[in-house]
Short mmCIF file of C-alpha atoms in Angstrom, two decimals:
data_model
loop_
_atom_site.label_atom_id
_atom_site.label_comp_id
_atom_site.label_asym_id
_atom_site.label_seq_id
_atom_site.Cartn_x
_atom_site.Cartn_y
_atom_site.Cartn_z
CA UNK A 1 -142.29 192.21 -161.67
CA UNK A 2 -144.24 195.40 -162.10
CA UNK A 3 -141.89 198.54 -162.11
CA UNK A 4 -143.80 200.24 -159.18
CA UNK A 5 -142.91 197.46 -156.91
CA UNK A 6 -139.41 197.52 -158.15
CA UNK A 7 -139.01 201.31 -157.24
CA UNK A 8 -140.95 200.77 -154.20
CA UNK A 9 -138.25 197.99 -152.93
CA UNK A 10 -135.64 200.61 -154.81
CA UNK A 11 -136.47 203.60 -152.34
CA UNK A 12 -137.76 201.65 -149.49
CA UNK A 13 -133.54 200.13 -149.66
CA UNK A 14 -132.19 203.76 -150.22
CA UNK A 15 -133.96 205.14 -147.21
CA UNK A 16 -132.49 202.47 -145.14
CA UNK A 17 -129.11 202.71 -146.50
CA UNK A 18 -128.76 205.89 -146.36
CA UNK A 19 -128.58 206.12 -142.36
CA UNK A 20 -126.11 202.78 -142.02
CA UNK A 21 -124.16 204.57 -144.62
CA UNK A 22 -123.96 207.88 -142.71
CA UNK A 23 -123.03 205.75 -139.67
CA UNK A 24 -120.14 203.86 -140.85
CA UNK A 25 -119.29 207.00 -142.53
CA UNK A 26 -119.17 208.90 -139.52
CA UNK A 27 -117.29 205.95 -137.38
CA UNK A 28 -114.54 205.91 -140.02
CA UNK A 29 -114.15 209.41 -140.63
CA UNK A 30 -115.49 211.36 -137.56
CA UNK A 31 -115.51 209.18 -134.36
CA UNK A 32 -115.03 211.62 -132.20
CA UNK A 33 -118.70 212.80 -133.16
CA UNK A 34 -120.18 209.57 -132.65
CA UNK A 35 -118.49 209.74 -129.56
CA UNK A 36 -120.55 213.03 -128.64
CA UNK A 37 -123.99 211.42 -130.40
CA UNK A 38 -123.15 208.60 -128.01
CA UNK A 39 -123.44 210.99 -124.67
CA UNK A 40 -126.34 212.76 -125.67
CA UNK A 41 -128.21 210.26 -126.26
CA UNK A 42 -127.79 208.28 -123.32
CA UNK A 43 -128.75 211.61 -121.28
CA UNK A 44 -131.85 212.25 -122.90
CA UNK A 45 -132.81 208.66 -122.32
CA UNK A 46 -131.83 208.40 -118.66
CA UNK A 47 -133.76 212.25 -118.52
CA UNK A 48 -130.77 214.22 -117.84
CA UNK A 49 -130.60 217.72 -119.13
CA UNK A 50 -127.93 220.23 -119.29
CA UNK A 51 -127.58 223.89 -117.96
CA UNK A 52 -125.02 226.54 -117.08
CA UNK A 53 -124.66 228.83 -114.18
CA UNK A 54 -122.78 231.71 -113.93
CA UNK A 55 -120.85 233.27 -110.96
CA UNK A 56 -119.36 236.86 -112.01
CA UNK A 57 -117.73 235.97 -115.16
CA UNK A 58 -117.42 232.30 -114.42
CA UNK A 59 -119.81 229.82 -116.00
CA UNK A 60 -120.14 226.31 -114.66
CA UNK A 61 -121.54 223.40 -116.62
CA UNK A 62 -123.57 220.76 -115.11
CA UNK A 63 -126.71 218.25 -115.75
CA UNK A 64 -128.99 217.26 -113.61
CA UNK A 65 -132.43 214.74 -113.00
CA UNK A 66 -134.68 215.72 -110.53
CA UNK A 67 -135.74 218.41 -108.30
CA UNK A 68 -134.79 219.37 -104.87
CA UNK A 69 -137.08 217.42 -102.28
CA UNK A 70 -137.10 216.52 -98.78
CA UNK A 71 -134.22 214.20 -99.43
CA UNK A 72 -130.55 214.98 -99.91
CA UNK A 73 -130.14 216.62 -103.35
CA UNK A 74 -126.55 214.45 -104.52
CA UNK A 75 -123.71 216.62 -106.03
CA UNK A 76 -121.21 214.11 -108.13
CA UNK A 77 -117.70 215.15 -109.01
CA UNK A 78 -115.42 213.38 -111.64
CA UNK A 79 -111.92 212.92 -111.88
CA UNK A 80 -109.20 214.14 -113.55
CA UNK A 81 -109.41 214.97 -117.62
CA UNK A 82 -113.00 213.05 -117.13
CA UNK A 83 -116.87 214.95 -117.77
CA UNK A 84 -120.05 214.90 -116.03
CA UNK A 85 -121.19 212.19 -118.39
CA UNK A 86 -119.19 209.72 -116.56
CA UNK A 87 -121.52 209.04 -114.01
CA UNK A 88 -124.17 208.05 -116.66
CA UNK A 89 -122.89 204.37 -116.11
CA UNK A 90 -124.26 205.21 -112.46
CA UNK A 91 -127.06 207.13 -112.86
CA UNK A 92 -129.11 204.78 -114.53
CA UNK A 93 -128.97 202.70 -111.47
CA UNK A 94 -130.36 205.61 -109.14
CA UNK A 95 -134.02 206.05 -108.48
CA UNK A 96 -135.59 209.00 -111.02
CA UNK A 97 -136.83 210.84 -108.37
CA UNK A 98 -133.87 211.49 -106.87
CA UNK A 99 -132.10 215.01 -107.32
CA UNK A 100 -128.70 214.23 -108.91
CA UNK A 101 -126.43 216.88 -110.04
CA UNK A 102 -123.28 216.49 -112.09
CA UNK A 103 -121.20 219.26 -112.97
CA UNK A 104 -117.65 219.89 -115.02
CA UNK A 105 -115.41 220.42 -112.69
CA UNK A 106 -113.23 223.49 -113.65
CA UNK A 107 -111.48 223.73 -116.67
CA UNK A 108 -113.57 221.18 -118.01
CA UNK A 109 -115.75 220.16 -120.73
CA UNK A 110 -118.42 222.70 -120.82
CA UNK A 111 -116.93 224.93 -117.15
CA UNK A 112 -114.94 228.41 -117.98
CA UNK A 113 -111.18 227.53 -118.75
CA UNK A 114 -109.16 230.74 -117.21
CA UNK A 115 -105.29 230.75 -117.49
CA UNK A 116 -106.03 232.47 -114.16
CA UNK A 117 -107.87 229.52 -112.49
CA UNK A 118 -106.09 228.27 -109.15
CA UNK A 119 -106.28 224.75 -110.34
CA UNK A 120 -104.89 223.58 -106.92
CA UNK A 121 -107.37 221.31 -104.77
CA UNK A 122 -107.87 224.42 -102.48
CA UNK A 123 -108.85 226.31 -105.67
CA UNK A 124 -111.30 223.66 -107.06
CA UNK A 125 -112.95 223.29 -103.51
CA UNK A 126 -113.70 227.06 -103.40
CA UNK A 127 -115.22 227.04 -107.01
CA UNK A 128 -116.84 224.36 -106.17
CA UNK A 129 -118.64 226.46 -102.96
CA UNK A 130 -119.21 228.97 -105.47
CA UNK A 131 -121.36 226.59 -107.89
CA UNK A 132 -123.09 225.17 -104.77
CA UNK A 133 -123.89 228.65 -103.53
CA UNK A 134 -125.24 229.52 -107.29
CA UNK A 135 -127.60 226.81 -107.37
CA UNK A 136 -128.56 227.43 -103.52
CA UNK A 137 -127.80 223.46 -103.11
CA UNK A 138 -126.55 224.24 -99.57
CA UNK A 139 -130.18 225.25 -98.40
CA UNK A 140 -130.31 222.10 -96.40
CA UNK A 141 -127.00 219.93 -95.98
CA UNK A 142 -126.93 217.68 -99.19
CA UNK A 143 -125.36 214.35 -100.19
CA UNK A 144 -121.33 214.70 -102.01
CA UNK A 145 -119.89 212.07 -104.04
CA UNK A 146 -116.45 212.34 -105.56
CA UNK A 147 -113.87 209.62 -107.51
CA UNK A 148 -110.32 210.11 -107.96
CA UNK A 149 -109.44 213.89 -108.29
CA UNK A 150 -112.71 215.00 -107.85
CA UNK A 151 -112.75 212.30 -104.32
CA UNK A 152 -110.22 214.71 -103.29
CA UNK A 153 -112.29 217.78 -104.20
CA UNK A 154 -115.01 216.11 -102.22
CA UNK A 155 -113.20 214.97 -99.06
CA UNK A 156 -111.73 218.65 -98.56
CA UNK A 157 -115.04 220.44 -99.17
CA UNK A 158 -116.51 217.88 -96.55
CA UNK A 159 -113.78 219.49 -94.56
CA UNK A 160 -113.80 223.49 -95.18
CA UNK A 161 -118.01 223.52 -95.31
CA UNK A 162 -119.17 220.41 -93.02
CA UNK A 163 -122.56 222.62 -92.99
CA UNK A 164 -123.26 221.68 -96.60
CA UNK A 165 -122.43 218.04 -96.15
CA UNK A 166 -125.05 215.57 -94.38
CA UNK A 167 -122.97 212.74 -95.71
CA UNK A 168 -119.90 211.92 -98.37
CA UNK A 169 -118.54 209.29 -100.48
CA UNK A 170 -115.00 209.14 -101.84
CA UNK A 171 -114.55 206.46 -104.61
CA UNK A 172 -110.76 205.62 -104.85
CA UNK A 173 -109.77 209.02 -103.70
CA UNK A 174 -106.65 210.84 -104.21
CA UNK A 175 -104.90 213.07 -102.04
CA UNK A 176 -103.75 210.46 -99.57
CA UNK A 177 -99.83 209.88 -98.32
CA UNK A 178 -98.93 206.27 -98.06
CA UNK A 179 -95.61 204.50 -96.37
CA UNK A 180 -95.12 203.04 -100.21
CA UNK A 181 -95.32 204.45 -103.44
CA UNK A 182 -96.99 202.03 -105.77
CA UNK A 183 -95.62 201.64 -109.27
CA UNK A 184 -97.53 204.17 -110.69
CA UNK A 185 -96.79 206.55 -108.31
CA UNK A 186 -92.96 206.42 -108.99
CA UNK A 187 -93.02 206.67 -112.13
CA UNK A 188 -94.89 209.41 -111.94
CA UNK A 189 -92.37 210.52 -109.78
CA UNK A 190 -89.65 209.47 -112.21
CA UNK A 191 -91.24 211.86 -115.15
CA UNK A 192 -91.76 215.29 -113.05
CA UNK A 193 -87.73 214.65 -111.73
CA UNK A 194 -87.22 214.41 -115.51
CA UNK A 195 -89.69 217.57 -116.46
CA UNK A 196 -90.97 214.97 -119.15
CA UNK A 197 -94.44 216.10 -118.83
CA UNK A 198 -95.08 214.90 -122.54
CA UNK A 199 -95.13 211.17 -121.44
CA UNK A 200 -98.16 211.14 -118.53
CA UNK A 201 -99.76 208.06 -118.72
CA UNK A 202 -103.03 209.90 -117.97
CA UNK A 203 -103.16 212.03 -120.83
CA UNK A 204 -102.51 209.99 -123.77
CA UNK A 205 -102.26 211.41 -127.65
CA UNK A 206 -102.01 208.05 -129.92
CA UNK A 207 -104.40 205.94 -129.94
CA UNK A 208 -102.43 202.80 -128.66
CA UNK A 209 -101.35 205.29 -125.66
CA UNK A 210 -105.37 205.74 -125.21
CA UNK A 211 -105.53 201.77 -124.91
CA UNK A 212 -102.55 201.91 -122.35
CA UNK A 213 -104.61 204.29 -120.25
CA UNK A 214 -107.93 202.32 -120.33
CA UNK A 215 -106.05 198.94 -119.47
CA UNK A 216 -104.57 201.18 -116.17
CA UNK A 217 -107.83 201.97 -115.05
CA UNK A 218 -110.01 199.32 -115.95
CA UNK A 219 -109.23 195.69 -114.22
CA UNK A 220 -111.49 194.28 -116.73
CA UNK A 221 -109.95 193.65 -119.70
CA UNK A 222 -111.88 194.73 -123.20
CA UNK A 223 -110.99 195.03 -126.62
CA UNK A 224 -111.53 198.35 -127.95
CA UNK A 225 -112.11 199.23 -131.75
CA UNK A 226 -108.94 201.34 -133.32
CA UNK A 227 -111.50 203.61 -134.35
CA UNK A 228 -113.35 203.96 -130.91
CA UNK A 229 -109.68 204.92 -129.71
CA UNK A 230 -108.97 207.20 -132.29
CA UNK A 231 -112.51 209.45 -131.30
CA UNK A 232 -111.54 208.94 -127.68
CA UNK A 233 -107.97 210.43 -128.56
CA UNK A 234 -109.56 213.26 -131.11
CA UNK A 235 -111.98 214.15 -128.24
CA UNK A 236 -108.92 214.66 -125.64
CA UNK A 237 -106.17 216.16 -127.91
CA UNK A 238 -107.28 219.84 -127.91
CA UNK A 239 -107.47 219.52 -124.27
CA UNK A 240 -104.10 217.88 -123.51
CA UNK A 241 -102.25 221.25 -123.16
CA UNK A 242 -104.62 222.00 -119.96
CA UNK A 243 -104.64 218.44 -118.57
CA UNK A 244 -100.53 218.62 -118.53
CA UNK A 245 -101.14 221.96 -116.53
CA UNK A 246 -103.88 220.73 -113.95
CA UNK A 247 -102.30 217.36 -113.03
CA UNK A 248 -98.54 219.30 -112.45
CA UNK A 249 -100.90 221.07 -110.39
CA UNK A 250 -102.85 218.66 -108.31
CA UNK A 251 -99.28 216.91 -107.97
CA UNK A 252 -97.26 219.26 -106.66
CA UNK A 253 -96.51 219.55 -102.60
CA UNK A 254 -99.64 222.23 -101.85
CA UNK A 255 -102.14 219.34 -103.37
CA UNK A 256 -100.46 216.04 -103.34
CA UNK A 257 -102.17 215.15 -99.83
CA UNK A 258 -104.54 217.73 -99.79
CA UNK A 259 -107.10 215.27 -98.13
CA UNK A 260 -104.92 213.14 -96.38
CA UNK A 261 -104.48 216.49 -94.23
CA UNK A 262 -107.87 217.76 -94.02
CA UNK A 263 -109.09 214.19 -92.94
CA UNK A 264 -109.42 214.65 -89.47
CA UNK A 265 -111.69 217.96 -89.72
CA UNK A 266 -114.45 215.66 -92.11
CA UNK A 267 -117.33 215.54 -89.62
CA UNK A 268 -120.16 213.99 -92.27
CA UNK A 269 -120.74 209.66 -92.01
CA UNK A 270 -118.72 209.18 -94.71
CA UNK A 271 -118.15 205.83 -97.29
CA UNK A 272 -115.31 204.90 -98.87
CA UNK A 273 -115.22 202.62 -102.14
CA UNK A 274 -111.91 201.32 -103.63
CA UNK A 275 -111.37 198.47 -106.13
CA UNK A 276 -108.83 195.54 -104.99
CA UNK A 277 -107.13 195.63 -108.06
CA UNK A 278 -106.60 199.47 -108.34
CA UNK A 279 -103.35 200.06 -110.24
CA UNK A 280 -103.76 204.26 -109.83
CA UNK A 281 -103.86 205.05 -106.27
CA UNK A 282 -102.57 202.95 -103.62
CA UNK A 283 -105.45 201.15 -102.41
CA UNK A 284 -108.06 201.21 -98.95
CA UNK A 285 -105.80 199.15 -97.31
CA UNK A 286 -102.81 201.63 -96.59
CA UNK A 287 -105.45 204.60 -95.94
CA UNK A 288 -104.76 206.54 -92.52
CA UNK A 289 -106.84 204.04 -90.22
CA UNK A 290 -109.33 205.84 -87.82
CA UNK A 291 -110.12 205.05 -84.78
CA UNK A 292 -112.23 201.73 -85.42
CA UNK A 293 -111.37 200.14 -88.63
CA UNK A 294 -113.63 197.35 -90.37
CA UNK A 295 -113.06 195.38 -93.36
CA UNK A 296 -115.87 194.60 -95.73
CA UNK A 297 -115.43 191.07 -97.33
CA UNK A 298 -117.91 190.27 -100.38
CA UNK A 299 -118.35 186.58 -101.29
CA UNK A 300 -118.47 185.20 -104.97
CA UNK A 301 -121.37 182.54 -103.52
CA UNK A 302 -124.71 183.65 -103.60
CA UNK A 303 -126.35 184.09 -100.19
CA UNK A 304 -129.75 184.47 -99.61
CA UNK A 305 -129.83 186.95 -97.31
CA UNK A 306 -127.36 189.73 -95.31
CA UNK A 307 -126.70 190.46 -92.38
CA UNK A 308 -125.92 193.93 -91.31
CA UNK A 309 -123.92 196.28 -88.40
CA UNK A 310 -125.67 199.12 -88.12
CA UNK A 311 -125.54 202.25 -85.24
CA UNK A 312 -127.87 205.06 -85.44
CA UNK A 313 -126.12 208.05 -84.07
CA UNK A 314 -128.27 211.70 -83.32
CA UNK A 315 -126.17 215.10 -83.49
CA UNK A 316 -128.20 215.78 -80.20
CA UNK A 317 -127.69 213.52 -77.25
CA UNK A 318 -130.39 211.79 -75.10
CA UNK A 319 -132.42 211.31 -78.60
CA UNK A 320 -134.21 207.24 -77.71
CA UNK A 321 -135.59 205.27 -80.02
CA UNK A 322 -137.33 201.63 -79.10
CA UNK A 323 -137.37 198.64 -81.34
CA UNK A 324 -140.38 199.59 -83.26
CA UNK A 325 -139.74 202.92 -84.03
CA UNK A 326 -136.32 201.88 -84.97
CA UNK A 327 -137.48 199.79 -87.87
CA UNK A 328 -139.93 202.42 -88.73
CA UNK A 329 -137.59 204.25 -89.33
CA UNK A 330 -135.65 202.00 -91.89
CA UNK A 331 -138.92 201.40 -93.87
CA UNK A 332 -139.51 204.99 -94.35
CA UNK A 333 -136.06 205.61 -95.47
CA UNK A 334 -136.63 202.65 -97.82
CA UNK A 335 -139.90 204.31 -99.35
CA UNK A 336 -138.75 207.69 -99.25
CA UNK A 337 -135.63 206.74 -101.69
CA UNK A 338 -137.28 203.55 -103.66
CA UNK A 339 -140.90 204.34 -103.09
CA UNK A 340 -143.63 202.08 -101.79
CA UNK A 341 -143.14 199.11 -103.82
CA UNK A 342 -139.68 198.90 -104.36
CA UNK A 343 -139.22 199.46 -100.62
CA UNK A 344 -141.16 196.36 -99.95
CA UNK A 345 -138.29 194.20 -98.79
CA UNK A 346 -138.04 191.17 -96.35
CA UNK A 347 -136.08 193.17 -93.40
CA UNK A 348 -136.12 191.93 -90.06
CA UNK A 349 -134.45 193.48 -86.72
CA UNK A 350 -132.09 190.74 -85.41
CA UNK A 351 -130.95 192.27 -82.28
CA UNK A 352 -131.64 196.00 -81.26
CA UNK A 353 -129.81 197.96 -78.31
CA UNK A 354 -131.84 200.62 -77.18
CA UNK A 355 -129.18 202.40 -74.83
CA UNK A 356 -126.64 202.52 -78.19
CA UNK A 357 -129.53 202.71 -81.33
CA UNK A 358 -127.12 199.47 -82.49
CA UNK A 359 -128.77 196.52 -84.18
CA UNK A 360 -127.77 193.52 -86.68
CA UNK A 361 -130.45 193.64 -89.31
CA UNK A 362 -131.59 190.91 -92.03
CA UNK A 363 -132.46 191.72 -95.48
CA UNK A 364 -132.63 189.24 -98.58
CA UNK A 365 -129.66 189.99 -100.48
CA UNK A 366 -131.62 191.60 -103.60
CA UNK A 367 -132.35 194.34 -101.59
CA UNK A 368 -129.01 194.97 -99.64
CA UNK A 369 -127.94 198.04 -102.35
CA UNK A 370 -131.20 199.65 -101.59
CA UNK A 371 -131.15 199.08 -97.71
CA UNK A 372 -127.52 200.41 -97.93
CA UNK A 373 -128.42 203.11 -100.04
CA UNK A 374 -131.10 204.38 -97.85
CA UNK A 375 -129.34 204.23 -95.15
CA UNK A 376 -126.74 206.39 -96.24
CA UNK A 377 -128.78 209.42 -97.84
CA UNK A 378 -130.79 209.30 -94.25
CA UNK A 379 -130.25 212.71 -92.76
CA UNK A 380 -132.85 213.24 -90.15
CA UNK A 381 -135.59 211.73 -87.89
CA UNK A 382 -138.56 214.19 -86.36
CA UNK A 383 -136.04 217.02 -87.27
CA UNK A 384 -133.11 216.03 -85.50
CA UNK A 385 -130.14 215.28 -87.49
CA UNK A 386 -129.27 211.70 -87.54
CA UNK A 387 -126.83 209.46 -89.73
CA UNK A 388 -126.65 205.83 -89.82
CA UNK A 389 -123.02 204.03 -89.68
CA UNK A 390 -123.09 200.56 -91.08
CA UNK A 391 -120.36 199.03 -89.02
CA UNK A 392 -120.12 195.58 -90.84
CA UNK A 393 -121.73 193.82 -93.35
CA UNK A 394 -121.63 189.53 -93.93
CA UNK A 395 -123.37 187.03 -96.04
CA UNK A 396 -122.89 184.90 -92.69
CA UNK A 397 -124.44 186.06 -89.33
CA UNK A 398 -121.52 184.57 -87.23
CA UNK A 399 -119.40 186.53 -89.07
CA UNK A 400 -120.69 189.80 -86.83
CA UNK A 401 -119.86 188.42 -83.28
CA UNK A 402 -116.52 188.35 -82.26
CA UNK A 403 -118.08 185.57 -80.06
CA UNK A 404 -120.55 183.49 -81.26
CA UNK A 405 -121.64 182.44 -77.98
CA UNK A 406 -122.60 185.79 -77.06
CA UNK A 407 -124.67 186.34 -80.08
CA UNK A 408 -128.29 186.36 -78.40
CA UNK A 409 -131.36 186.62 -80.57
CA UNK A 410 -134.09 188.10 -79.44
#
């Protein structure tokens, strides 16, 4: 074989060893760094970018896609000892024109870490206002999201500022009192009797206490790579100190049901997400019921279409719609969030009530997220503010009547 060729195949097998080197190199010996390749990568390829704010001497760290539009601008808020990269797993499945923000809440990440900070849920709400105020998102009411800790966060500022809010989502929120303590709970309870604030289940320090964790909040079981959990644990460790701090915090009697008692001063449509199998807090089912409760039931068998509950309700009275502007309405809120072909979806008005703006709806059961979705970011119609409340949801139509024989088509 001539030599050329030889070095050819000799440099042409160095250049492409040399990067699969460097990365098992790196996932041996500096996983935590993968870890941090890993995030910024998946930002720049969902388009998110990162900036800071300041307020005073307070910076706040946050990333956004987007620009402010004549939709809701959406504000996301993680959980405790968690980042604004969280939500990548959920941002991908938003539309890209859609004005997301997600920012550190304080203390973490890349937001100002003050021994000072009031890391209570009153004090995170007001910093919270103050970040909202620096980025002017309260210009027109916008759309808040929170899980966990930050579903508390989210649920109290809904409470203090209902201006700002046009509507809010709490996934698995803290901050609510139940008759029962689960098991999690008392143990909990167990370790702050004992001041043994070294043993948290939340804020692990080995790596087989990092695969504890993951198996408490994730139903789905996975097998994680020892050296995965060993960059997730590097990551965390220089942080631990402050995570002991905030969750005594967030724990104690002035937070512990911070939203439980602000609950009845949340004025925004507001949707609540909890898994069955949710081993942290307590679960949907032993939430403070309001006035009307419903129960959402999703089938494993695939259904063609859905049928949906729905009530249009005006912050004016006397505001009448009839049948046809009604479901102009829902296609424009379809092609305002998904745009003109995405919005094009089989949807068909069941039954309409003009004296109530109630109607059961139809829509194939690919598009029911983006119905849904629409209908919840909705904020106005002709300048009046409106919100939708979807009042049940079914894979079966009887399933809405409490009487079938009533049920009358039209």
């Amino acid at each position: 074989m001539d030599l050329d060729v030889v070095n050819m195949f000799l440099i042409a097998g160095g250049t492409l060893a040399i990067p699969i080197l460097a990365f098992v190199a790196s996932f041996l010996l500096w996983p935590s760094a993968l870890i941090k390749i890993y995030y910024w990568y998946w930002r720049r390829a969902l388009g998110m970018q990162v900036r800071y704010v300041q307020h005073e001497d307070y910076q706040f760290c946050y990333s956004f896609r987007g620009r402010p539009g004549h939709r809701p601008s959406v504000l996301l808020l993680h959980g405790f000892s968690a980042h604004k990269d969280m939500w990548l797993s959920l941002v991908k499945f938003l539309p890209k024109n859609l004005h997301l923000i997600c920012v550190d809440m304080p203390g973490h990440e890349g937001t100002t870490r003050s021994p000072l900070d009031d890391l209570s849920i009153d004090g995170q709400v007001k910093r919270i206002h103050q970040f909202v105020e620096c980025l002017k998102l309260n210009k027109k009411p916008f759309h808040l999201m929170g899980t966990s800790m930050g579903g508390n966060v989210a649920g109290v500022y809904a409470a203090y500022y209902p201006s700002d809010i046009c509507s809010l989502t709490l996934v698995c929120p803290a901050g609510l009192q139940y008759p029962t303590d689960n098991q999690f709970i008392q143990r909990l309870r167990e370790l702050q009797e004992s001041a043994a604030v070294e043993k948290i289940p939340l804020i692990p320090s080995t790596p087989e206490e990092m695969s504890e964790m993951l198996q408490l909040c994730s139903y789905v079981r996975f097998k994680v790579p020892q050296q995965i959990l060993q960059g997730l644990v590097d990551v965390r460790i220089p942080h631990n100190s402050f995570y002991r701090k905030l969750f005594l915090e967030i724990i104690n009697e002035k937070s512990r049901y911070s939203l439980h008692q602000n609950m009845d001063k949340i004025k925004a449509p507001t949707q609540i997400i909890w898994g069955k199998q949710d081993q942290v807090q307590s679960g949907l089912e032993k939430m403070p019921a309001p006035a009307a409760t419903y129960e959402r039931i999703v089938y494993k068998n695939p259904s063609e279409h859905h049928y949906m509950k729905v009530c249009l309700e005006f912050q004016e009275h006397g505001v009448g719609l009839n049948v046809a502007q009604f479901k102009q309405l829902l296609i424009s809120a379809l092609k305002d969030l998904f745009g003109e072909v995405d919005a094009a979806l089989p949807l068909d008005i069941l039954t309409y009530e003009e004296e109530t703006l109630s109607a059961i709806l139809r829509i194939c059961s690919s598009g029911l997220v983006r119905l849904w979705s629409s209908l919840t970011l909705l904020g106005s119609y002709k300048g009046k503010k409106c919100a939708f409340r979807v009042i049940q949801v079914s894979p079966f139509l009887l399933a809405l009547s409490g009487n079938s024989r009533e049920l009358v088509l039209d």
